[in-house]
Amino acid sequence: MPVEFLGIAATNEGSEVTPRSGASFDKEYTLALARAHEEHGWDRVLFAYGSGSPDPSPAAAYIAARTETLQILVAHRPNVSYPTFAAKTFATLDRISDGRLAVHFITGGNDHEQQREGDFLTKDERYARTREAIRIIKKAWTSHEPFGHEGTHYRFNDFVSDTFPVQQPHPRVSFGGSSSAAYAAGGAEADIYCLWGEPLARTAEQIAAVKAAAKAAGRTDVPRIQVAFRPIIAPTEELAWEKAHRTLARIKARKAGAPQSRRHPLNSPENAGSQRLLAVAAESERHDRALWTPTAAETGGAGNSTALVGTPETVAQALLDYYDLGVEILSARGYDLLDDAIDFGRHVIPIVREEVAKRDAARPAHIFSPSGD
């Protein structure tokens, strides 16, 4: 089965270890980072969403117009725009990019962050709204006849778009989460289901839960699985672990200098994904071949925060362990964003692609892809 690599489309050089030096949207840096991904073997980049961050859609349009092959994943929260408007926005982006767009739907795992933009629904209500929004957007992308909708969260009459995506039937829908409500929503609606980097056994359990949810929703296919990590690589194992501990020290120093209101909650995150990462970190600092958890513990399990540490060969083999579970999309983001994207593209991606090609060549033709039943 094919393997894909997803990087980050940051709009400035700031990270957990580095404060940004200029505006939140630095055009030159955004373009340099995107082109580094395009030139070093990555398939796509994610434009993330934050309540106070640059709007990912126009940032994505800026990059789409200045790259040739790099695919774009745009994060979207359904609370920030009406589904009919969102459908037109994304169809336009797919046109600008000549069919290189996918959309990542974020339900929201933190009440305070959601309330910053006027969203006061409960978590379960948010999941129900996300499912409703995805269905409307898919229909708006594909329906050439006017249609209406009357649901729990949205109501409209006689809508038809004159703007349709290049991709048929529509751009891919990406979704993430680690709760039963997330599995149900994403299992029913997603083309890609996104997980954060957990130990292999726990990841296998989550993949099974997503497949079961897809089957319960009446699907005959299942979402492709994506897992995200923070790779820390160096020429030798010793140097890689030295780099890992330096990175952890930089995270601590950066956090200590941040305003209290912007520090990550360490003890009781609301979302299941962060709770799971903290539980994994509490069990052990190291899991499986190369998974390292102190980076997750130090940031309160905030987002993609577990590391893979080692030489490029070690990290590549660790990624292949997840591929062998049925993970088809590998998401990776370093801490020094530009340099790490180049290093990972040069030294890790080629190893993984070569090994995947060997596995595919050796697989009998009658064996189904791990993404199937």
mmCIF file of C-alpha atoms in Angstrom, residues 18 39 46 64 80 87 109 121 149 156 166 183 199 206 265 278 300 304 311 345 349:
data_model
loop_
_atom_site.group_PDB
_atom_site.id
_atom_site.type_symbol
_atom_site.label_atom_id
_atom_site.label_comp_id
_atom_site.label_asym_id
_atom_site.label_seq_id
_atom_site.Cartn_x
_atom_site.Cartn_y
_atom_site.Cartn_z
ATOM 1 C CA THR A 18 11.907 28.824 19.709
ATOM 2 C CA GLU A 39 11.778 19.620 -2.475
ATOM 3 C CA LEU A 46 -0.920 20.882 7.360
ATOM 4 C CA ALA A 64 -0.836 26.633 -3.389
ATOM 5 C CA VAL A 80 -16.150 29.517 12.672
ATOM 6 C CA ALA A 87 -17.835 24.368 1.153
ATOM 7 C CA GLY A 109 -11.078 19.372 22.751
ATOM 8 C CA LEU A 121 -21.456 23.862 23.008
ATOM 9 C CA HIS A 149 -31.298 21.159 5.294
ATOM 10 C CA PHE A 156 -31.171 26.543 5.254
ATOM 11 C CA VAL A 166 -11.427 19.702 -8.999
ATOM 12 C CA TYR A 183 -14.381 7.217 16.687
ATOM 13 C CA PRO A 199 2.841 2.776 21.670
ATOM 14 C CA GLN A 206 -7.397 2.659 18.249
ATOM 15 C CA PRO A 265 -2.377 22.770 31.297
ATOM 16 C CA LEU A 278 -0.058 11.688 29.589
ATOM 17 C CA GLY A 300 0.643 18.422 28.990
ATOM 18 C CA ASN A 304 1.412 16.008 18.459
ATOM 19 C CA THR A 311 19.439 7.592 13.924
ATOM 20 C CA GLY A 345 13.171 14.466 4.106
ATOM 21 C CA ILE A 349 11.728 9.434 4.069
#
